[in-house]
Amino acid sequence: MSLVDAQIPVLKDQALWSSRDNSSLFLYGGRRASNISLDEKVWKYGVQEGKWKVQETSAVPVRYDGGVDVDVPELQSAYWLGGYQDSSTTTAITDSRRVYATRLVEFNTTTGEIAEFEAPVTPVQDGALVYIPVGEKGLLVFLGGETPSMINGTNATMAVNSWNYVQVYDIASGSWYNQSTSGSVASRTQFCATVQHDPASASYQIYVLGGADYHSQDVVTDVDYLSIPSFKWYNAAGLSEGRMTLSCQAYGRQIFGVGGRLAWADDSDAGCYTMPAFIYDAQSEVVRSAFDPGLMTYSLSSATAADIKASPYPSSWASPALKNLFVSQTNTTSATASPSPTSSSGGGSQSHAGAIAGGVVGGVIGLALLLALGYIFLRRRHRAVPQTEESLPVATGSWEKAELPTSGHTVSEVSGEAAASELESEQPMTRHELAGGNEPVYELDAQGTGQR
């Protein structure tokens, strides 16, 4: 152990993010813990050197408190949403005002650069922000939290956000979606959230642990999880004791809960827990007395798995674009055993699949047309010649073929004289079916966007 340099700010409620190779830690946000001068810089800790230094950025960072964040090492990015500035976060504010954030902050953990993006869900405080590896770069899901009655002012009243919807941010497109949810869940604040993945159902579960009721200020033991892409809430067995303002991190199917308070108070009335951390087994839904490194694989209960299988998607989507992220992802993943593409190639894989499939379909149709025209020509030329075993037969049977996965869209077959629209691609394509022989004709599987 070594003493921390006195110039390093002493903070509360800050975010701590790691670089992709875990060689560096970055300290962002938070409020001062005592009456000391406060800078708004990002601080970097070199793990090998064991030293702190200021991370230089081209944009001036803004220190917020009361926001939510998530670290995504595989993208070399970390994100901060919501929160506010006041006299405990910046020397620029000397009164009791709070100025709420209105943008999403992205921090590159390799270059150390900061960027900000539009966030229609703001202003907001508390709640939770998690990462789901779906789509080209993945999705951020924000749930819970409270919305202030004013962006800049004093004594703002807070409105508790409904848990009947979540906010979904597609990182690749920069689009936000307000997606409705179903199921029963207790509203709360100052909880923690983490994600589990069930490969069998190709679903993700956002686990919400602890917290407190915003109005009654009662600390809760509840554990619930939101299954995605069904966007349905399920209830799990609770914690052995309630905690609020805690942090949690998943390792395999075990969720580590750290810190927090036992009561809604900032002094000794907040209580003192027996252990500063606990382990919640997301699969067996029990609090474990010891960590088991062998419990890595997570799976849903049979009842939840059956319910998801019966209703894998919500009754309505916030946008067709959001639906396509999940439906095409699920279908193409289950339809092919080939390795998932890298993130750099994921954006164009769906349109390439449509082009490949369209080419195959066009080739089959072209061949059928040539055969039909050739047959008509020969039949007219040799009308007087009796048909032999070697003559080309007239196709009277149905054309049996393997259908190409269509990303969840219904395909309606019609006769060869009518146009049948089957595959979605970036450029609409019309194809015409012709009756064929009894021989099966196979179409090429499309390679969809893989999960990272």
Short mmCIF file of C-alpha atoms in Angstrom, two decimals:
data_model
loop_
_atom_site.label_atom_id
_atom_site.label_comp_id
_atom_site.label_asym_id
_atom_site.label_seq_id
_atom_site.Cartn_x
_atom_site.Cartn_y
_atom_site.Cartn_z
CA MET A 1 0.00 0.00 0.00
CA SER A 2 1.05 3.57 -0.60
CA LEU A 3 -0.25 7.02 0.18
CA VAL A 4 -2.35 8.76 -2.45
CA ASP A 5 -0.92 12.05 -3.65
CA ALA A 6 -2.62 14.98 -1.93
CA GLN A 7 -3.47 16.58 -5.28
CA ILE A 8 -5.81 13.70 -6.15
CA PRO A 9 -9.39 14.82 -5.38
CA VAL A 10 -11.25 13.01 -2.62
CA LEU A 11 -14.61 12.13 -4.13
CA LYS A 12 -17.88 10.30 -3.54
CA ASP A 13 -20.24 8.71 -6.08
CA GLN A 14 -17.62 8.79 -8.84
CA ALA A 15 -17.29 6.32 -11.73
CA LEU A 16 -14.21 4.12 -12.11
CA TRP A 17 -13.61 2.76 -15.61
CA SER A 18 -10.92 0.40 -16.91
CA SER A 19 -9.06 0.32 -20.20
CA ARG A 20 -9.57 -2.66 -22.49
CA ASP A 21 -6.32 -4.32 -21.35
CA ASN A 22 -6.87 -3.37 -17.68
CA SER A 23 -3.63 -1.40 -17.65
CA SER A 24 -5.34 1.85 -16.65
CA LEU A 25 -8.21 3.05 -14.49
CA PHE A 26 -10.06 6.30 -15.09
CA LEU A 27 -11.84 8.34 -12.42
CA TYR A 28 -14.77 10.43 -13.65
CA GLY A 29 -17.59 12.36 -12.04
CA GLY A 30 -18.62 12.39 -8.40
CA ARG A 31 -18.68 15.05 -5.70
CA ARG A 32 -16.15 16.21 -3.20
CA ALA A 33 -16.04 14.50 0.15
CA SER A 34 -14.82 17.55 2.08
CA ASN A 35 -14.39 21.29 1.71
CA ILE A 36 -11.41 21.21 -0.62
CA SER A 37 -10.75 22.81 -3.98
CA LEU A 38 -12.19 20.71 -6.75
CA ASP A 39 -11.10 20.32 -10.34
CA GLU A 40 -13.20 18.85 -13.14
CA LYS A 41 -10.46 16.76 -14.71
CA VAL A 42 -10.42 13.07 -15.54
CA TRP A 43 -7.77 11.24 -13.50
CA LYS A 44 -5.90 8.20 -14.78
CA TYR A 45 -4.27 5.51 -12.65
CA GLY A 46 -1.50 3.42 -14.21
CA VAL A 47 -1.77 -0.06 -12.73
CA GLN A 48 1.85 -0.99 -13.44
CA GLU A 49 3.29 2.35 -12.32
CA GLY A 50 0.96 2.65 -9.35
CA LYS A 51 0.57 6.38 -9.92
CA TRP A 52 -2.23 8.85 -10.66
CA LYS A 53 -2.03 11.61 -13.26
CA VAL A 54 -4.40 13.93 -15.11
CA GLN A 55 -5.79 12.51 -18.35
CA GLU A 56 -5.47 15.16 -21.02
CA THR A 57 -8.59 15.63 -23.16
CA SER A 58 -9.34 17.94 -26.08
CA ALA A 59 -12.81 18.68 -24.69
CA VAL A 60 -13.20 20.14 -21.22
CA PRO A 61 -14.78 17.46 -19.01
CA VAL A 62 -17.73 18.28 -16.78
CA ARG A 63 -18.00 16.66 -13.37
CA TYR A 64 -21.51 15.41 -12.59
CA ASP A 65 -23.01 13.76 -9.53
CA GLY A 66 -26.16 11.65 -9.30
CA GLY A 67 -25.82 10.15 -12.78
CA VAL A 68 -25.45 6.54 -13.91
CA ASP A 69 -22.65 4.94 -15.87
CA VAL A 70 -21.50 1.72 -17.53
CA ASP A 71 -18.06 0.57 -18.64
CA VAL A 72 -17.82 -1.37 -21.93
CA PRO A 73 -14.17 -2.50 -22.26
CA GLU A 74 -14.81 -4.45 -25.48
CA LEU A 75 -15.77 -1.16 -27.17
CA GLN A 76 -12.97 0.75 -25.41
CA SER A 77 -15.73 3.06 -24.20
CA ALA A 78 -17.52 4.08 -21.03
CA TYR A 79 -20.77 6.03 -20.77
CA TRP A 80 -22.28 8.45 -18.24
CA LEU A 81 -25.93 9.53 -18.35
CA GLY A 82 -27.78 12.11 -16.28
CA GLY A 83 -26.86 13.71 -12.98
CA TYR A 84 -26.20 17.34 -12.16
CA GLN A 85 -23.65 19.96 -11.26
CA ASP A 86 -23.79 21.90 -8.00
CA SER A 87 -21.40 23.50 -5.54
CA SER A 88 -20.02 20.08 -4.57
CA THR A 89 -18.94 19.25 -8.14
CA THR A 90 -17.68 22.58 -9.50
CA THR A 91 -16.34 25.86 -8.15
CA ALA A 92 -18.37 27.69 -10.81
CA ILE A 93 -21.55 27.25 -8.72
CA THR A 94 -21.49 28.99 -5.35
CA ASP A 95 -25.19 28.89 -4.39
CA SER A 96 -27.69 26.04 -3.92
CA ARG A 97 -28.53 25.64 -7.62
CA ARG A 98 -28.42 22.36 -9.47
CA VAL A 99 -27.76 22.28 -13.21
CA TYR A 100 -28.84 18.96 -14.72
CA ALA A 101 -27.03 17.22 -17.57
CA THR A 102 -28.86 16.99 -20.88
CA ARG A 103 -26.46 14.83 -22.92
CA LEU A 104 -24.89 11.38 -22.92
CA VAL A 105 -21.15 11.40 -22.17
CA GLU A 106 -18.89 8.90 -23.95
CA PHE A 107 -15.30 8.39 -22.78
CA ASN A 108 -12.77 6.52 -24.93
CA THR A 109 -10.67 4.43 -22.53
CA THR A 110 -7.86 4.07 -25.10
CA THR A 111 -7.43 7.63 -26.36
CA GLY A 112 -8.83 9.34 -23.27
CA GLU A 113 -11.09 11.54 -25.38
CA ILE A 114 -14.56 12.70 -24.33
CA ALA A 115 -17.60 13.15 -26.57
CA GLU A 116 -21.21 14.10 -25.86
CA PHE A 117 -24.38 13.03 -27.67
CA GLU A 118 -28.05 13.96 -27.62
CA ALA A 119 -30.04 12.22 -24.89
CA PRO A 120 -33.79 12.92 -24.97
CA VAL A 121 -34.21 10.91 -21.76
CA THR A 122 -32.44 13.64 -19.80
CA PRO A 123 -32.54 15.50 -17.47
CA VAL A 124 -32.59 12.61 -15.03
CA GLN A 125 -30.93 11.40 -11.86
CA ASP A 126 -30.24 7.93 -10.46
CA GLY A 127 -31.67 4.82 -12.17
CA ALA A 128 -29.34 2.36 -13.92
CA LEU A 129 -27.52 2.08 -17.25
CA VAL A 130 -26.45 -1.33 -18.61
CA TYR A 131 -24.94 -2.66 -21.83
CA ILE A 132 -26.48 -5.38 -24.02
CA PRO A 133 -24.27 -6.83 -26.83
CA VAL A 134 -26.93 -6.76 -29.57
CA GLY A 135 -26.49 -5.09 -32.95
CA GLU A 136 -23.37 -3.69 -34.59
CA LYS A 137 -21.96 -2.02 -31.47
CA GLY A 138 -24.48 -2.99 -28.81
CA LEU A 139 -27.23 -1.24 -26.88
CA LEU A 140 -27.43 0.83 -23.72
CA VAL A 141 -30.57 0.33 -21.63
CA PHE A 142 -31.61 2.94 -19.06
CA LEU A 143 -34.29 2.20 -16.49
CA GLY A 144 -35.73 3.86 -13.41
CA GLY A 145 -34.54 7.20 -12.11
CA GLU A 146 -36.27 10.49 -11.44
CA THR A 147 -36.88 13.54 -13.63
CA PRO A 148 -36.53 17.07 -12.16
CA SER A 149 -39.13 19.78 -12.70
CA MET A 150 -36.43 22.18 -13.94
CA ILE A 151 -33.03 21.86 -15.59
CA ASN A 152 -31.40 24.80 -13.80
CA GLY A 153 -32.63 26.03 -10.43
CA THR A 154 -33.17 25.33 -6.76
CA ASN A 155 -35.63 23.08 -4.95
CA ALA A 156 -36.70 21.16 -8.05
CA THR A 157 -39.39 18.55 -7.46
CA MET A 158 -38.70 15.06 -8.73
CA ALA A 159 -41.08 12.83 -10.72
CA VAL A 160 -40.40 9.11 -10.48
CA ASN A 161 -39.99 7.55 -13.93
CA SER A 162 -42.37 4.73 -14.79
CA TRP A 163 -41.01 1.20 -14.84
CA ASN A 164 -43.52 0.35 -17.58
CA TYR A 165 -40.91 1.37 -20.14
CA VAL A 166 -37.14 1.53 -20.60
CA GLN A 167 -34.97 3.75 -22.77
CA VAL A 168 -32.82 1.91 -25.34
CA TYR A 169 -29.86 3.56 -27.09
CA ASP A 170 -28.40 1.98 -30.23
CA ILE A 171 -24.72 2.97 -30.13
CA ALA A 172 -24.10 2.38 -33.84
CA SER A 173 -26.95 4.57 -35.12
CA GLY A 174 -27.12 7.00 -32.20
CA SER A 175 -30.89 6.40 -31.92
CA TRP A 176 -33.01 6.35 -28.75
CA TYR A 177 -36.14 4.21 -28.33
CA ASN A 178 -38.78 4.37 -25.59
CA GLN A 179 -39.73 0.69 -25.33
CA SER A 180 -42.71 -0.43 -23.23
CA THR A 181 -42.39 -3.37 -20.85
CA SER A 182 -44.80 -5.92 -19.38
CA GLY A 183 -44.90 -7.90 -16.16
CA SER A 184 -44.86 -6.75 -12.55
CA VAL A 185 -41.99 -4.92 -10.84
CA ALA A 186 -41.73 -2.63 -7.82
CA SER A 187 -40.56 0.91 -8.56
CA ARG A 188 -37.49 1.97 -6.60
CA THR A 189 -34.45 4.24 -6.61
CA GLN A 190 -30.74 3.93 -5.77
CA PHE A 191 -30.60 0.25 -6.69
CA CYS A 192 -27.95 -1.60 -8.69
CA ALA A 193 -28.31 -3.52 -11.95
CA THR A 194 -26.29 -6.04 -13.92
CA VAL A 195 -26.81 -8.38 -16.89
CA GLN A 196 -26.98 -12.16 -17.35
CA HIS A 197 -27.18 -14.03 -20.67
CA ASP A 198 -29.11 -17.26 -21.26
CA PRO A 199 -27.72 -18.89 -24.44
CA ALA A 200 -30.56 -21.43 -24.70
CA SER A 201 -33.22 -18.75 -25.20
CA ALA A 202 -30.86 -16.16 -26.74
CA SER A 203 -32.13 -13.70 -24.13
CA TYR A 204 -30.56 -11.22 -21.73
CA GLN A 205 -31.78 -10.56 -18.20
CA ILE A 206 -31.23 -7.20 -16.49
CA TYR A 207 -31.14 -7.98 -12.77
CA VAL A 208 -32.20 -5.21 -10.39
CA LEU A 209 -31.16 -5.63 -6.76
CA GLY A 210 -32.21 -3.69 -3.67
CA GLY A 211 -32.85 0.03 -3.60
CA ALA A 212 -35.51 2.03 -1.80
CA ASP A 213 -39.02 3.27 -2.48
CA TYR A 214 -38.65 6.92 -3.45
CA HIS A 215 -41.82 8.08 -1.70
CA SER A 216 -41.85 5.99 1.50
CA GLN A 217 -38.03 5.82 1.66
CA ASP A 218 -38.28 2.20 2.77
CA VAL A 219 -35.28 0.09 1.78
CA VAL A 220 -36.30 -3.06 -0.12
CA THR A 221 -34.92 -6.57 -0.52
CA ASP A 222 -36.56 -7.11 -3.91
CA VAL A 223 -34.73 -8.75 -6.81
CA ASP A 224 -36.35 -8.58 -10.25
CA TYR A 225 -35.11 -9.05 -13.78
CA LEU A 226 -36.16 -7.68 -17.15
CA SER A 227 -35.85 -10.24 -19.94
CA ILE A 228 -34.81 -8.91 -23.35
CA PRO A 229 -35.97 -9.06 -26.14
CA SER A 230 -39.38 -9.94 -24.65
CA PHE A 231 -39.07 -6.82 -22.45
CA LYS A 232 -40.99 -8.57 -19.68
CA TRP A 233 -40.36 -8.30 -15.94
CA TYR A 234 -40.01 -11.37 -13.71
CA ASN A 235 -39.69 -11.60 -9.93
CA ALA A 236 -36.88 -13.51 -8.22
CA ALA A 237 -36.21 -14.46 -4.60
CA GLY A 238 -35.04 -11.42 -2.63
CA LEU A 239 -31.96 -10.48 -0.64
CA SER A 240 -31.47 -11.48 2.97
CA GLU A 241 -31.44 -7.79 3.96
CA GLY A 242 -32.32 -4.60 2.14
CA ARG A 243 -29.66 -2.25 0.78
CA MET A 244 -29.71 1.00 -1.14
CA THR A 245 -26.96 3.02 -2.93
CA LEU A 246 -25.08 -0.22 -3.53
CA SER A 247 -22.94 -1.30 -6.48
CA CYS A 248 -23.02 -4.70 -8.15
CA GLN A 249 -20.98 -6.65 -10.68
CA ALA A 250 -21.63 -10.07 -12.21
CA TYR A 251 -19.04 -12.83 -12.45
CA GLY A 252 -20.57 -15.81 -14.18
CA ARG A 253 -23.99 -16.32 -12.66
CA GLN A 254 -22.92 -14.82 -9.31
CA ILE A 255 -23.64 -11.15 -8.64
CA PHE A 256 -21.41 -9.30 -6.19
CA GLY A 257 -23.19 -6.56 -4.24
CA VAL A 258 -20.88 -4.05 -2.55
CA GLY A 259 -21.45 -1.25 -0.07
CA GLY A 260 -24.66 0.67 0.31
CA ARG A 261 -26.85 1.70 3.22
CA LEU A 262 -29.45 -0.15 5.25
CA ALA A 263 -31.68 2.90 5.72
CA TRP A 264 -32.47 6.19 3.96
CA ALA A 265 -30.09 8.42 5.92
CA ASP A 266 -26.72 10.15 5.52
CA ASP A 267 -25.56 9.71 9.11
CA SER A 268 -25.27 6.84 11.57
CA ASP A 269 -28.96 6.09 11.08
CA ALA A 270 -28.02 4.59 7.71
CA GLY A 271 -27.12 1.44 9.61
CA CYS A 272 -24.17 -0.91 9.51
CA TYR A 273 -24.24 -4.22 7.66
CA THR A 274 -22.55 -7.34 8.96
CA MET A 275 -20.55 -7.77 5.76
CA PRO A 276 -19.64 -5.00 3.27
CA ALA A 277 -20.37 -7.33 0.33
CA PHE A 278 -22.66 -10.21 -0.55
CA ILE A 279 -23.00 -12.75 -3.38
CA TYR A 280 -26.36 -13.37 -5.06
CA ASP A 281 -26.69 -16.47 -7.25
CA ALA A 282 -28.89 -15.34 -10.15
CA GLN A 283 -29.72 -18.88 -11.25
CA SER A 284 -30.58 -20.50 -7.91
CA GLU A 285 -31.85 -17.15 -6.50
CA VAL A 286 -30.08 -17.46 -3.15
CA VAL A 287 -27.52 -15.38 -1.27
CA ARG A 288 -24.35 -17.48 -1.06
CA SER A 289 -22.03 -17.52 1.91
CA ALA A 290 -18.94 -18.03 -0.26
CA PHE A 291 -17.79 -17.43 -3.81
CA ASP A 292 -17.73 -20.46 -6.11
CA PRO A 293 -15.51 -19.90 -9.20
CA GLY A 294 -17.13 -22.88 -10.93
CA LEU A 295 -20.55 -21.24 -11.23
CA MET A 296 -20.00 -19.58 -14.58
CA THR A 297 -22.85 -20.73 -16.86
CA TYR A 298 -26.23 -19.08 -16.32
CA SER A 299 -29.59 -20.50 -17.35
CA LEU A 300 -33.18 -19.47 -16.79
CA SER A 301 -35.69 -21.40 -14.75
CA SER A 302 -37.85 -23.79 -16.77
CA ALA A 303 -40.97 -21.68 -16.10
CA THR A 304 -39.38 -18.45 -17.34
CA ALA A 305 -37.77 -20.20 -20.31
CA ALA A 306 -41.15 -21.64 -21.34
CA ASP A 307 -42.80 -18.23 -21.03
CA ILE A 308 -40.11 -16.59 -23.17
CA LYS A 309 -40.41 -19.35 -25.76
CA ALA A 310 -44.17 -18.74 -25.96
CA SER A 311 -43.77 -14.93 -26.19
CA PRO A 312 -40.22 -14.07 -27.26
CA TYR A 313 -41.02 -10.49 -28.25
CA PRO A 314 -43.13 -7.63 -26.84
CA SER A 315 -46.68 -7.09 -28.09
CA SER A 316 -45.55 -3.83 -29.69
CA TRP A 317 -42.19 -2.32 -30.59
CA ALA A 318 -41.14 1.29 -30.11
CA SER A 319 -39.82 1.30 -33.67
CA PRO A 320 -39.35 -1.12 -36.59
CA ALA A 321 -35.64 -0.31 -36.39
CA LEU A 322 -35.48 -1.56 -32.79
CA LYS A 323 -37.42 -4.68 -33.74
CA ASN A 324 -35.00 -5.44 -36.57
CA LEU A 325 -32.06 -5.30 -34.17
CA PHE A 326 -33.50 -8.16 -32.13
CA VAL A 327 -35.55 -10.20 -34.59
CA SER A 328 -32.87 -10.41 -37.30
CA GLN A 329 -30.23 -10.99 -34.63
CA THR A 330 -32.12 -13.93 -33.13
CA ASN A 331 -33.09 -15.54 -36.42
CA THR A 332 -29.71 -15.32 -38.11
CA THR A 333 -27.93 -16.54 -35.00
CA SER A 334 -30.12 -19.64 -34.81
CA ALA A 335 -29.98 -20.26 -38.56
CA THR A 336 -26.22 -20.44 -38.98
CA ALA A 337 -23.38 -22.10 -37.18
CA SER A 338 -20.68 -19.95 -38.73
CA PRO A 339 -18.59 -17.66 -36.50
CA SER A 340 -19.98 -14.24 -35.66
CA PRO A 341 -18.49 -11.39 -37.70
CA THR A 342 -16.43 -8.69 -36.04
CA SER A 343 -17.95 -5.34 -35.17
CA SER A 344 -16.25 -3.70 -38.15
CA SER A 345 -18.12 -5.93 -40.58
CA GLY A 346 -21.37 -6.30 -38.70
CA GLY A 347 -23.05 -3.20 -40.12
CA GLY A 348 -23.17 -4.44 -43.71
CA SER A 349 -23.76 -8.14 -43.21
CA GLN A 350 -27.54 -8.01 -43.39
CA SER A 351 -27.63 -6.12 -46.69
CA HIS A 352 -24.99 -8.46 -48.14
CA ALA A 353 -27.13 -11.42 -47.15
CA GLY A 354 -30.08 -9.94 -49.03
CA ALA A 355 -27.94 -9.40 -52.12
CA ILE A 356 -26.57 -12.96 -52.01
CA ALA A 357 -30.02 -14.47 -51.49
CA GLY A 358 -31.45 -12.31 -54.27
CA GLY A 359 -28.70 -13.47 -56.61
CA VAL A 360 -29.38 -17.11 -55.86
CA VAL A 361 -33.13 -16.66 -56.33
CA GLY A 362 -32.55 -14.79 -59.59
CA GLY A 363 -30.26 -17.55 -60.84
CA VAL A 364 -32.82 -20.23 -60.10
CA ILE A 365 -35.58 -18.25 -61.84
CA GLY A 366 -33.34 -17.55 -64.85
CA LEU A 367 -32.48 -21.23 -65.21
CA ALA A 368 -36.16 -22.18 -64.99
CA LEU A 369 -37.05 -19.62 -67.68
CA LEU A 370 -34.35 -20.93 -70.03
CA LEU A 371 -35.52 -24.51 -69.55
CA ALA A 372 -39.15 -23.54 -70.16
CA LEU A 373 -38.35 -21.55 -73.31
CA GLY A 374 -36.17 -24.35 -74.62
CA TYR A 375 -38.93 -26.85 -74.04
CA ILE A 376 -41.50 -24.71 -75.87
CA PHE A 377 -39.11 -24.23 -78.81
CA LEU A 378 -38.42 -27.95 -79.11
CA ARG A 379 -42.08 -28.85 -78.75
CA ARG A 380 -43.10 -26.50 -81.57
CA ARG A 381 -40.28 -27.69 -83.81
CA HIS A 382 -40.89 -31.37 -83.21
CA ARG A 383 -44.65 -31.32 -82.77
CA ALA A 384 -44.98 -34.45 -84.88
CA VAL A 385 -42.35 -36.39 -82.97
CA PRO A 386 -43.86 -38.61 -80.25
CA GLN A 387 -42.57 -38.02 -76.75
CA THR A 388 -39.93 -40.47 -75.53
CA GLU A 389 -38.50 -41.17 -72.12
CA GLU A 390 -35.71 -38.70 -72.86
CA SER A 391 -38.16 -35.86 -73.70
CA LEU A 392 -38.42 -33.03 -71.19
CA PRO A 393 -41.52 -33.62 -69.00
CA VAL A 394 -44.05 -30.93 -68.26
CA ALA A 395 -43.75 -29.84 -64.62
CA THR A 396 -46.99 -30.64 -62.85
CA GLY A 397 -45.88 -31.13 -59.27
CA SER A 398 -45.19 -28.54 -56.58
CA TRP A 399 -41.75 -26.97 -56.20
CA GLU A 400 -40.45 -27.99 -52.79
CA LYS A 401 -37.65 -25.78 -51.53
CA ALA A 402 -35.90 -24.81 -48.30
CA GLU A 403 -36.87 -21.28 -47.27
CA LEU A 404 -34.22 -18.69 -46.46
CA PRO A 405 -34.57 -17.21 -42.94
CA THR A 406 -36.37 -13.89 -43.22
CA SER A 407 -35.52 -12.16 -39.94
CA GLY A 408 -38.94 -12.82 -38.44
CA HIS A 409 -41.03 -11.55 -41.39
CA THR A 410 -43.91 -13.65 -42.72
CA VAL A 411 -43.45 -14.99 -46.26
CA SER A 412 -46.57 -15.71 -48.32
CA GLU A 413 -46.15 -18.01 -51.34
CA VAL A 414 -48.27 -17.33 -54.45
CA SER A 415 -48.46 -18.88 -57.87
CA GLY A 416 -45.72 -18.38 -60.44
CA GLU A 417 -47.80 -15.78 -62.27
CA ALA A 418 -47.94 -13.39 -59.30
CA ALA A 419 -45.13 -11.43 -57.68
CA ALA A 420 -44.00 -12.69 -54.27
CA SER A 421 -42.06 -10.34 -52.00
CA GLU A 422 -39.97 -12.51 -49.72
CA LEU A 423 -36.71 -11.04 -48.52
CA GLU A 424 -36.01 -7.64 -46.99
CA SER A 425 -32.93 -5.83 -48.22
CA GLU A 426 -31.83 -2.23 -48.42
CA GLN A 427 -33.18 -2.08 -52.00
CA PRO A 428 -36.65 -3.62 -52.51
CA MET A 429 -36.56 -6.60 -54.86
CA THR A 430 -39.46 -8.28 -56.67
CA ARG A 431 -39.13 -11.93 -57.59
CA HIS A 432 -41.43 -14.24 -59.54
CA GLU A 433 -42.02 -17.87 -58.68
CA LEU A 434 -42.20 -20.53 -61.42
CA ALA A 435 -43.48 -24.02 -61.00
CA GLY A 436 -40.64 -26.53 -61.03
CA GLY A 437 -40.11 -30.22 -60.81
CA ASN A 438 -40.29 -32.37 -57.74
CA GLU A 439 -36.56 -31.97 -57.16
CA PRO A 440 -35.81 -29.81 -54.05
CA VAL A 441 -34.02 -26.54 -54.72
CA TYR A 442 -31.99 -25.11 -51.84
CA GLU A 443 -31.33 -21.44 -51.24
CA LEU A 444 -28.16 -20.05 -49.70
CA ASP A 445 -28.31 -19.23 -45.95
CA ALA A 446 -27.91 -15.53 -45.24
CA GLN A 447 -25.20 -14.49 -42.80
CA GLY A 448 -26.76 -12.10 -40.30
CA THR A 449 -25.23 -9.71 -37.85
CA GLY A 450 -23.60 -11.74 -35.13
CA GLN A 451 -23.46 -10.92 -31.46
CA ARG A 452 -20.27 -9.73 -29.98
#
